[in-house]
Tab-separated table of C-alpha atoms in Angstrom:
chain	number	residue	atom	x	y	z
Y	853	MET	CA	0.000	0.000	0.000
Y	854	ASP	CA	1.310	3.456	-0.937
Y	855	LYS	CA	1.496	5.757	2.089
Y	856	GLN	CA	0.665	8.893	0.080
Y	857	ASN	CA	-2.545	7.344	-1.249
Y	858	SER	CA	-3.685	5.531	1.892
Y	859	LYS	CA	-6.508	6.628	4.159
Y	860	TYR	CA	-4.234	5.935	7.111
Y	861	ARG	CA	-2.244	9.095	6.324
Y	862	TRP	CA	-5.152	11.080	7.778
Y	863	VAL	CA	-4.841	9.153	11.046
Y	864	VAL	CA	-1.171	10.148	11.093
Y	865	PHE	CA	-2.090	13.752	10.316
Y	866	GLY	CA	-4.695	13.918	13.090
Y	867	THR	CA	-2.410	12.319	15.684
Y	868	VAL	CA	0.463	14.651	14.878
Y	869	LEU	CA	-1.809	17.694	15.045
Y	870	LEU	CA	-3.270	16.616	18.398
Y	871	SER	CA	0.218	16.318	19.893
Y	872	TYR	CA	1.292	19.632	18.372
Y	873	PHE	CA	-1.778	21.311	19.848
Y	874	PHE	CA	-0.845	20.346	23.422
Y	875	ILE	CA	2.856	21.058	22.903
Y	876	VAL	CA	2.210	24.597	21.708
Y	877	THR	CA	0.158	25.425	24.809
Y	878	GLN	CA	3.353	25.113	26.844
Y	879	ARG	CA	5.212	27.696	24.793
Y	880	THR	CA	3.124	30.559	26.116
Y	881	ALA	CA	1.149	29.280	29.127
Y	882	PRO	CA	3.941	30.274	31.576
Y	883	GLY	CA	3.419	33.877	30.477
Y	884	LEU	CA	0.032	33.794	32.219
Y	885	ILE	CA	1.696	33.416	35.603
Y	886	SER	CA	4.777	35.653	35.212
Y	887	ASP	CA	3.693	37.937	38.057
Y	888	GLN	CA	2.755	34.963	40.280
Y	889	ILE	CA	6.158	33.357	39.730
Y	890	MET	CA	7.843	36.675	40.589
Y	891	LYS	CA	5.928	36.877	43.886
Y	892	GLU	CA	6.105	33.210	44.874
Y	893	PHE	CA	9.797	32.724	44.085
Y	894	HIS	CA	10.902	36.344	44.751
Y	895	VAL	CA	12.564	36.812	41.355
Y	896	THR	CA	13.016	39.850	39.106
Y	897	ALA	CA	11.560	40.567	35.674
Y	898	ALA	CA	14.947	39.726	34.145
Y	899	THR	CA	14.741	36.246	35.721
Y	900	ILE	CA	11.292	35.735	34.213
Y	901	GLY	CA	12.782	36.735	30.881
Y	902	LEU	CA	15.556	34.177	31.425
Y	903	LEU	CA	13.020	31.411	32.138
Y	904	THR	CA	11.338	32.122	28.818
Y	905	SER	CA	14.606	32.592	26.969
Y	906	ILE	CA	16.193	29.336	28.170
Y	907	GLN	CA	13.298	27.406	26.663
Y	908	PHE	CA	13.642	29.136	23.315
Y	909	PHE	CA	17.459	29.050	23.506
Y	910	ALA	CA	17.314	25.243	23.665
Y	911	TYR	CA	14.766	25.264	20.848
Y	912	ALA	CA	16.849	27.512	18.599
Y	913	GLY	CA	20.171	25.848	19.363
Y	914	LEU	CA	18.921	22.364	18.479
Y	915	GLN	CA	17.121	23.180	15.227
Y	916	ILE	CA	19.976	22.544	12.803
Y	917	PRO	CA	21.269	19.390	14.574
Y	918	ILE	CA	17.729	18.001	14.756
Y	919	GLY	CA	17.208	18.809	11.075
Y	920	ILE	CA	20.383	16.955	10.091
Y	921	LEU	CA	19.590	13.936	12.268
Y	922	SER	CA	15.972	13.791	11.119
Y	923	ASP	CA	16.982	13.948	7.445
Y	924	ARG	CA	19.410	11.097	8.117
Y	925	PHE	CA	17.443	8.788	10.417
Y	926	GLY	CA	13.820	9.773	9.856
Y	927	PRO	CA	11.454	12.004	11.841
Y	928	ASN	CA	9.380	9.543	13.899
Y	929	PHE	CA	11.884	8.814	16.680
Y	930	PHE	CA	12.633	12.482	17.324
Y	931	LEU	CA	8.981	13.516	17.313
Y	932	ILE	CA	8.101	10.825	19.873
Y	933	VAL	CA	11.065	11.542	22.169
Y	934	GLY	CA	10.471	15.285	21.916
Y	935	THR	CA	6.850	14.888	22.982
Y	936	PHE	CA	7.913	12.868	26.031
Y	937	LEU	CA	10.566	15.450	26.971
Y	938	ASN	CA	7.976	18.192	26.700
Y	939	GLY	CA	5.617	16.302	28.982
Y	940	VAL	CA	8.261	15.478	31.581
Y	941	GLY	CA	9.513	19.067	31.622
Y	942	THR	CA	5.982	20.384	32.132
Y	943	ILE	CA	5.408	17.965	35.021
Y	944	ILE	CA	8.653	19.056	36.698
Y	945	TYR	CA	7.653	22.705	36.212
Y	946	SER	CA	4.381	22.067	38.040
Y	947	LEU	CA	6.240	20.550	41.006
Y	948	ALA	CA	9.146	23.037	41.218
Y	949	GLN	CA	10.048	24.520	44.594
Y	950	ASN	CA	12.725	27.000	43.488
Y	951	GLU	CA	13.798	28.950	40.427
Y	952	ALA	CA	16.613	26.495	39.584
Y	953	ILE	CA	14.086	23.676	39.098
Y	954	LEU	CA	11.903	26.012	37.041
Y	955	LEU	CA	14.908	26.702	34.818
Y	956	VAL	CA	15.680	22.991	34.331
Y	957	ALA	CA	12.015	22.302	33.574
Y	958	ARG	CA	11.812	24.982	30.887
Y	959	LEU	CA	15.090	23.717	29.417
Y	960	LEU	CA	13.594	20.226	29.049
Y	961	VAL	CA	10.448	21.673	27.483
Y	962	GLY	CA	12.576	23.645	25.024
Y	963	MET	CA	14.638	20.561	24.112
Y	964	GLY	CA	11.461	18.576	23.486
Y	965	ASP	CA	9.821	21.371	21.557
Y	966	ALA	CA	12.915	21.675	19.341
Y	967	THR	CA	12.158	18.324	17.736
Y	968	ILE	CA	8.518	18.999	16.899
Y	969	TRP	CA	7.965	21.326	13.963
Y	970	VAL	CA	10.894	20.193	11.802
Y	971	ASN	CA	9.710	16.597	12.078
Y	972	ILE	CA	6.082	17.543	11.447
Y	973	VAL	CA	7.257	19.134	8.178
Y	974	LEU	CA	9.173	15.964	7.293
Y	975	ILE	CA	6.290	13.650	8.230
Y	976	LEU	CA	3.842	15.648	6.125
Y	977	SER	CA	6.356	15.607	3.260
Y	978	GLY	CA	6.584	11.818	3.473
Y	979	TRP	CA	2.905	10.978	3.931
Y	980	PHE	CA	1.354	13.543	1.560
Y	981	LYS	CA	1.926	14.601	-2.020
Y	982	SER	CA	3.640	17.873	-2.815
Y	983	LYS	CA	0.425	19.480	-4.094
Y	984	GLU	CA	-1.281	18.779	-0.742
Y	985	PHE	CA	1.613	20.065	1.334
Y	986	VAL	CA	1.028	23.852	1.450
Y	987	GLY	CA	-2.634	23.531	2.426
Y	988	LEU	CA	-1.946	20.938	5.119
Y	989	LEU	CA	0.914	23.040	6.442
Y	990	GLY	CA	-1.577	25.867	6.905
Y	991	ILE	CA	-3.923	23.547	8.820
Y	992	ALA	CA	-1.006	22.388	10.987
Y	993	GLY	CA	-0.177	26.008	11.742
Y	994	MET	CA	-3.823	26.602	12.628
Y	995	SER	CA	-3.671	23.666	15.060
Y	996	GLY	CA	-0.728	25.335	16.770
Y	997	SER	CA	-2.656	28.579	16.945
Y	998	PHE	CA	-5.531	26.769	18.661
Y	999	GLY	CA	-2.942	25.563	21.159
Y	1000	PHE	CA	-1.884	29.148	21.779
Y	1001	LEU	CA	-5.550	30.107	22.085
Y	1002	THR	CA	-6.166	27.443	24.717
Y	1003	ALA	CA	-3.282	28.892	26.706
Y	1004	THR	CA	-5.149	32.183	27.157
Y	1005	VAL	CA	-8.636	32.531	28.599
Y	1006	PRO	CA	-9.340	28.789	29.160
Y	1007	PHE	CA	-5.966	28.166	30.802
Y	1008	SER	CA	-6.181	31.440	32.729
Y	1009	ALA	CA	-9.616	30.470	34.068
Y	1010	TRP	CA	-8.284	27.041	35.039
Y	1011	ILE	CA	-5.376	28.677	36.888
Y	1012	ALA	CA	-7.746	31.044	38.701
Y	1013	LEU	CA	-9.896	28.079	39.765
Y	1014	SER	CA	-7.246	25.603	40.913
Y	1015	GLY	CA	-3.952	27.482	41.172
Y	1016	TRP	CA	-1.164	27.307	38.595
Y	1017	ARG	CA	0.406	23.951	39.491
Y	1018	THR	CA	-2.501	21.586	38.737
Y	1019	PRO	CA	-3.076	22.698	35.114
Y	1020	PHE	CA	0.601	22.303	34.247
Y	1021	LEU	CA	0.730	18.871	35.901
Y	1022	ILE	CA	-2.292	17.574	33.986
Y	1023	VAL	CA	-1.089	18.916	30.627
Y	1024	GLY	CA	2.302	17.311	31.270
Y	1025	LEU	CA	0.641	13.931	31.809
Y	1026	ILE	CA	-1.436	14.392	28.637
Y	1027	LEU	CA	1.742	15.082	26.657
Y	1028	CYS	CA	3.299	11.837	27.908
Y	1029	LEU	CA	0.170	9.990	26.715
Y	1030	CYS	CA	0.502	11.746	23.331
Y	1031	GLY	CA	4.036	10.365	23.101
Y	1032	LEU	CA	2.678	6.843	23.538
Y	1033	LEU	CA	-0.026	7.491	20.924
Y	1034	LEU	CA	2.555	8.769	18.438
Y	1035	TYR	CA	4.621	5.612	18.921
Y	1036	TYR	CA	1.596	3.423	18.234
Y	1037	VAL	CA	0.467	5.354	15.139
Y	1038	LEU	CA	3.818	6.243	13.541
Y	1039	VAL	CA	5.798	3.102	14.368
Y	1040	LYS	CA	3.842	0.074	15.587
Y	1041	LYS	CA	0.726	0.356	13.408
Y	1042	SER	CA	2.654	1.659	10.389
Y	1043	ARG	CA	4.880	-1.432	10.456
Y	1044	GLU	CA	1.784	-3.636	10.400
Y	1045	LEU	CA	0.107	-1.776	7.525
Y	1046	PHE	CA	3.068	-0.964	5.278
Y	1047	SER	CA	5.531	-3.749	4.539
Y	1048	SER	CA	7.959	-1.210	3.084
Y	1049	TYR	CA	7.903	0.888	6.251
Y	1050	SER	CA	11.336	1.834	7.536
Y	1051	GLU	CA	13.101	4.751	9.124
Y	1052	LYS	CA	16.024	6.092	7.161
Y	1053	LYS	CA	19.298	4.227	7.578
Y	1054	VAL	CA	22.486	5.878	6.361
Y	1055	SER	CA	25.977	4.378	6.300
Y	1056	SER	CA	28.516	6.303	8.342
Y	1057	GLU	CA	31.254	6.386	5.674
Y	1058	ARG	CA	30.186	9.585	3.930
Y	1059	ILE	CA	28.206	11.244	6.744
Y	1060	GLN	CA	30.839	13.770	7.809
Y	1061	ASP	CA	31.671	15.018	4.309
Y	1062	LYS	CA	27.993	15.100	3.376
Y	1063	ASP	CA	27.042	17.146	6.435
Y	1064	GLU	CA	29.973	19.545	6.006
Y	1065	ASN	CA	29.054	20.188	2.370
Y	1066	LEU	CA	25.409	20.642	3.280
Y	1067	LEU	CA	26.218	23.147	6.027
Y	1068	LYS	CA	28.520	25.091	3.688
Y	1069	ARG	CA	25.725	25.359	1.142
Y	1070	LEU	CA	23.265	26.239	3.881
Y	1071	PHE	CA	25.208	29.179	5.297
Y	1072	SER	CA	26.023	30.571	1.861
Y	1073	ASN	CA	22.526	30.202	0.415
Y	1074	ARG	CA	20.485	33.382	0.011
Y	1075	GLN	CA	17.172	31.523	0.081
Y	1076	ALA	CA	18.036	29.816	3.373
Y	1077	TRP	CA	18.918	33.157	4.984
Y	1078	ALA	CA	15.724	34.684	3.601
Y	1079	THR	CA	13.638	32.048	5.397
Y	1080	PHE	CA	15.752	32.526	8.549
Y	1081	PHE	CA	15.015	36.262	8.678
Y	1082	CYS	CA	11.346	35.803	7.747
Y	1083	HIS	CA	10.869	33.608	10.788
Y	1084	PHE	CA	13.040	35.880	12.935
Y	1085	GLY	CA	10.695	38.791	12.287
Y	1086	LEU	CA	7.317	37.072	12.523
Y	1087	VAL	CA	7.560	34.180	14.959
Y	1088	GLY	CA	10.078	35.312	17.561
Y	1089	THR	CA	8.496	38.700	18.165
Y	1090	TYR	CA	5.065	37.155	18.625
Y	1091	VAL	CA	6.025	34.075	20.649
Y	1092	GLY	CA	8.602	35.934	22.721
Y	1093	PHE	CA	6.181	38.705	23.710
Y	1094	ILE	CA	3.088	36.524	24.176
Y	1095	GLY	CA	5.043	33.985	26.193
Y	1096	SER	CA	6.451	36.496	28.684
Y	1097	TRP	CA	5.149	40.075	28.785
Y	1098	ALA	CA	1.816	40.302	26.976
Y	1099	VAL	CA	-0.401	39.536	29.987
Y	1100	PRO	CA	1.631	41.744	32.401
Y	1101	TYR	CA	1.503	44.487	29.739
Y	1102	GLY	CA	-2.302	44.450	29.695
Y	1103	MET	CA	-2.441	44.388	33.497
Y	1104	HIS	CA	0.179	47.088	34.210
Y	1105	VAL	CA	-0.398	49.533	31.359
Y	1106	TYR	CA	-4.168	49.252	30.900
Y	1107	GLY	CA	-5.151	48.145	34.407
Y	1108	MET	CA	-6.784	44.969	33.105
Y	1109	THR	CA	-7.504	41.873	35.151
Y	1110	ARG	CA	-5.572	38.720	34.253
Y	1111	SER	CA	-8.643	37.360	32.499
Y	1112	ALA	CA	-9.160	40.564	30.511
Y	1113	ALA	CA	-5.495	40.646	29.484
Y	1114	SER	CA	-5.800	37.019	28.373
Y	1115	GLN	CA	-8.779	37.994	26.226
Y	1116	LEU	CA	-6.660	40.694	24.627
Y	1117	ILE	CA	-4.015	38.132	23.772
Y	1118	MET	CA	-6.750	35.890	22.418
Y	1119	VAL	CA	-7.362	38.493	19.701
Y	1120	GLY	CA	-3.846	37.860	18.442
Y	1121	LEU	CA	-4.401	34.131	18.548
Y	1122	ILE	CA	-7.581	34.461	16.499
Y	1123	GLY	CA	-5.465	36.312	13.966
Y	1124	ALA	CA	-2.970	33.442	13.989
Y	1125	ILE	CA	-5.725	30.873	13.464
Y	1126	ILE	CA	-6.985	32.807	10.454
Y	1127	GLY	CA	-3.522	33.661	9.152
Y	1128	ALA	CA	-2.252	30.125	8.491
Y	1129	PRO	CA	-4.988	28.759	6.163
Y	1130	LEU	CA	-5.990	32.108	4.638
Y	1131	THR	CA	-2.484	33.134	3.612
Y	1132	SER	CA	-1.800	29.628	2.289
Y	1133	TRP	CA	-4.989	29.896	0.209
Y	1134	ILE	CA	-4.066	33.365	-1.060
Y	1135	SER	CA	-0.586	32.208	-2.077
Y	1136	GLY	CA	-2.127	29.297	-3.959
Y	1137	ARG	CA	-4.758	31.511	-5.555
Y	1138	PHE	CA	-2.121	33.907	-6.915
Y	1139	SER	CA	0.532	31.217	-7.502
Y	1140	SER	CA	3.019	33.195	-5.453
Y	1141	LEU	CA	4.593	32.768	-2.029
Y	1142	LYS	CA	6.734	35.904	-1.998
Y	1143	LYS	CA	4.199	38.637	-2.759
Y	1144	PRO	CA	1.600	37.832	-0.078
Y	1145	TYR	CA	4.412	37.128	2.391
Y	1146	ILE	CA	5.930	40.591	1.888
Y	1147	VAL	CA	2.504	42.158	2.489
Y	1148	VAL	CA	2.180	40.189	5.747
Y	1149	HIS	CA	5.637	41.298	6.902
Y	1150	MET	CA	4.836	44.928	6.153
Y	1151	ILE	CA	1.592	44.814	8.138
Y	1152	VAL	CA	3.318	43.187	11.136
Y	1153	PHE	CA	6.129	45.748	11.055
Y	1154	LEU	CA	3.641	48.638	11.003
Y	1155	SER	CA	1.687	47.086	13.886
Y	1156	TRP	CA	4.760	46.865	16.141
Y	1157	LEU	CA	5.730	50.380	15.054
Y	1158	GLY	CA	2.304	51.550	16.196
Y	1159	PHE	CA	3.075	50.487	19.788
Y	1160	LEU	CA	6.256	52.536	19.667
Y	1161	LEU	CA	4.707	55.632	18.085
Y	1162	PHE	CA	1.956	55.733	20.724
Y	1163	ASN	CA	4.571	55.676	23.519
Y	1164	GLY	CA	3.765	52.111	24.506
Y	1165	LYS	CA	0.059	52.725	25.064
Y	1166	PRO	CA	-1.999	52.915	21.887
Y	1167	PRO	CA	-5.734	53.538	22.265
Y	1168	VAL	CA	-7.781	50.374	22.702
Y	1169	TYR	CA	-9.430	50.735	19.299
Y	1170	LEU	CA	-5.945	50.355	17.761
Y	1171	LEU	CA	-4.596	47.935	20.348
Y	1172	ILE	CA	-6.974	45.189	19.245
Y	1173	PRO	CA	-6.103	45.419	15.496
Y	1174	PHE	CA	-2.395	45.552	16.353
Y	1175	PHE	CA	-2.575	42.293	18.277
Y	1176	PHE	CA	-4.746	40.732	15.580
Y	1177	PHE	CA	-2.297	41.543	12.775
Y	1178	ILE	CA	0.748	40.468	14.793
Y	1179	GLY	CA	-0.991	37.168	15.453
Y	1180	TYR	CA	-1.978	36.892	11.795
Y	1181	GLY	CA	1.682	37.199	10.870
Y	1182	ASN	CA	2.597	34.346	13.169
Y	1183	GLY	CA	-0.008	32.131	11.517
Y	1184	ALA	CA	1.132	33.179	8.051
Y	1185	SER	CA	4.707	32.173	8.939
Y	1186	ALA	CA	3.811	28.665	7.730
Y	1187	LEU	CA	4.723	30.066	4.301
Y	1188	THR	CA	8.369	29.973	5.406
Y	1189	PHE	CA	8.278	26.182	5.157
Y	1190	ALA	CA	6.347	26.273	1.899
Y	1191	VAL	CA	9.273	28.318	0.530
Y	1192	VAL	CA	11.687	25.701	1.912
Y	1193	ARG	CA	9.698	22.811	0.401
Y	1194	GLU	CA	9.574	24.584	-2.962
Y	1195	SER	CA	13.225	25.662	-3.027
Y	1196	PHE	CA	15.204	22.652	-1.786
Y	1197	ALA	CA	15.477	18.928	-2.419
Y	1198	LEU	CA	13.355	16.744	-0.142
Y	1199	LYS	CA	16.473	15.211	1.450
Y	1200	GLU	CA	17.500	18.703	2.623
Y	1201	VAL	CA	14.108	19.934	3.807
Y	1202	GLY	CA	14.739	18.907	7.419
Y	1203	VAL	CA	17.966	20.824	7.944
Y	1204	ILE	CA	16.786	23.910	6.010
Y	1205	SER	CA	13.522	23.909	7.975
Y	1206	GLY	CA	15.587	23.676	11.155
Y	1207	PHE	CA	17.706	26.631	10.070
Y	1208	ALA	CA	14.616	28.726	9.288
Y	1209	ASN	CA	13.050	27.774	12.611
Y	1210	THR	CA	16.265	28.790	14.375
Y	1211	GLY	CA	15.649	32.338	13.195
Y	1212	GLY	CA	12.195	32.474	14.741
Y	1213	PHE	CA	13.231	31.142	18.087
Y	1214	LEU	CA	16.525	33.017	18.252
Y	1215	SER	CA	14.474	36.202	18.331
Y	1216	ALA	CA	12.146	34.517	20.840
Y	1217	VAL	CA	15.249	33.955	23.001
Y	1218	LEU	CA	16.432	37.537	22.713
Y	1219	LEU	CA	13.159	39.427	23.065
Y	1220	PRO	CA	11.978	38.330	26.561
Y	1221	SER	CA	15.367	38.914	28.198
Y	1222	LEU	CA	16.015	42.258	26.508
Y	1223	PHE	CA	12.460	43.369	27.238
Y	1224	GLY	CA	12.822	42.269	30.874
Y	1225	LYS	CA	16.079	44.205	31.302
Y	1226	ILE	CA	14.438	47.349	29.963
Y	1227	LEU	CA	11.475	46.921	32.329
Y	1228	ASP	CA	13.850	46.426	35.283
Y	1229	HIS	CA	15.766	49.566	34.279
Y	1230	TYR	CA	12.596	51.691	34.410
Y	1231	HIS	CA	11.176	49.927	37.466
Y	1232	LEU	CA	11.044	53.093	39.573
Y	1233	GLN	CA	9.182	55.092	36.916
Y	1234	ALA	CA	5.703	54.719	35.453
Y	1235	SER	CA	5.514	51.217	34.013
Y	1236	VAL	CA	4.382	52.432	30.593
Y	1237	ILE	CA	7.801	54.035	30.021
Y	1238	GLY	CA	9.561	50.692	30.217
Y	1239	TYR	CA	7.129	49.134	27.770
Y	1240	HIS	CA	7.518	52.102	25.435
Y	1241	TYR	CA	11.258	51.602	25.085
Y	1242	GLY	CA	10.844	47.828	25.130
Y	1243	PHE	CA	8.787	47.954	21.930
Y	1244	MET	CA	11.875	49.156	20.039
Y	1245	ILE	CA	13.016	45.512	20.087
Y	1246	PRO	CA	10.126	43.907	18.147
Y	1247	VAL	CA	10.124	46.861	15.736
Y	1248	LEU	CA	13.760	46.174	14.807
Y	1249	PHE	CA	13.164	42.422	14.654
Y	1250	ALA	CA	10.106	42.859	12.417
Y	1251	LEU	CA	12.163	45.061	10.077
Y	1252	LEU	CA	14.651	42.213	9.678
Y	1253	GLY	CA	11.724	39.923	8.874
Y	1254	LEU	CA	10.579	42.291	6.136
Y	1255	MET	CA	14.087	42.262	4.680
Y	1256	GLY	CA	13.930	38.460	4.659
Y	1257	GLY	CA	10.701	38.548	2.689
Y	1258	VAL	CA	12.299	40.827	0.095
Y	1259	LEU	CA	15.288	38.447	-0.200
Y	1260	ILE	CA	13.112	35.448	-1.156
Y	1261	LYS	CA	13.832	34.332	-4.692
Y	1262	GLU	CA	10.678	32.819	-6.118
Y	1263	LYS	CA	10.883	30.069	-8.708
Y	1264	SER	CA	9.313	30.415	-12.118
Y	1265	GLN	CA	6.236	28.380	-12.974
Y	1266	ARG	CA	8.387	26.172	-15.202
Y	1267	ASP	CA	10.765	25.401	-12.349
Y	1268	LYS	CA	7.806	24.615	-10.074
Y	1269	ARG	CA	6.371	22.141	-12.584
Y	1270	THR	CA	9.773	20.456	-12.971
Y	1271	LYS	CA	10.139	20.100	-9.189
Y	1272	GLU	CA	6.583	18.773	-8.877
Y	1273	ILE	CA	7.382	16.017	-11.437
Y	1274	SER	CA	10.667	15.122	-9.710
Y	1275	SER	CA	8.909	14.933	-6.317
């Protein structure tokens, strides 16, 4: 039975999306309790920024190695192990008694999370035809956005009802169960259904030379750097801010309750949910990835600039659209991997996807810590001043993202048809 024509591929797709949904909740859920962690553990804003950054530092640092290993050995093992690591880290976080344990827990979550998206891209590439890939990538991005959405008002209400430890403990256990489900679906059942099933096996004789040549091409390739900067500008600014300072921003600057601030963030997540499938559809409708992507980058840049121009406190009637468009950009960032899939050979998609993802989460590493240092510096003044100067960071990062969009070199229709035949 051919995997790409089997009905079972939809079981794989649904299982992967379910796991991704729960994993993504743990990227931003800690941002809901930043102020509680500061009070309970007596830590500064810079420490909260470090807790967020260490997670994304592990994520960013492992992207290229995971991409290389997944291209070589196949994506299933790394996706399963990463899901378990995410679950274990979340459980430890829920039981932590000091900031050192919190740090270790977020490091484990980041290491687990690092394996997820690259291997989802590879799994979708293996189980689905090239013409299905862009649309399904948009749906996968939408699943992640629903995960972000769950980590706002629903998770905030759960925290208010039971305290912060119980929700994290239960989600950690669910993630461990997802790891078991992935093993059953991707490995055990696949071996029963497909006699030709196998993970990639590569002899060790040419591995070093092959990887060195690949990395040389990677770091000298304009298209790879374009995808890196695209993700740097869209994903890191959104994830870094949402996962650390968005809820405190609503509470401190606008005097909102935690629930109200979570609802504000939910506006951005609605934008992200819409952004993934809609932008994928638009790019397909106009047979272009670059043009709609540049428009998205421009809108996100102008939205972050709006926070800065209004001295960190735009009026509410603009605040809501700003968050919506920033979230939309995060959802639309799925186009980064459509560019990768279109531009590179399938055997290189893993490592190039990892490189692009590194850009997004490198900025997610930098933003929370830099933002936290600025807030600490202006601690004795009105809180809005610190946020005002803090917004210079996402403005600069979004500008780099726009430059990445401009750098994308789009293939001609003839080249696309040739690649489709070879795939």
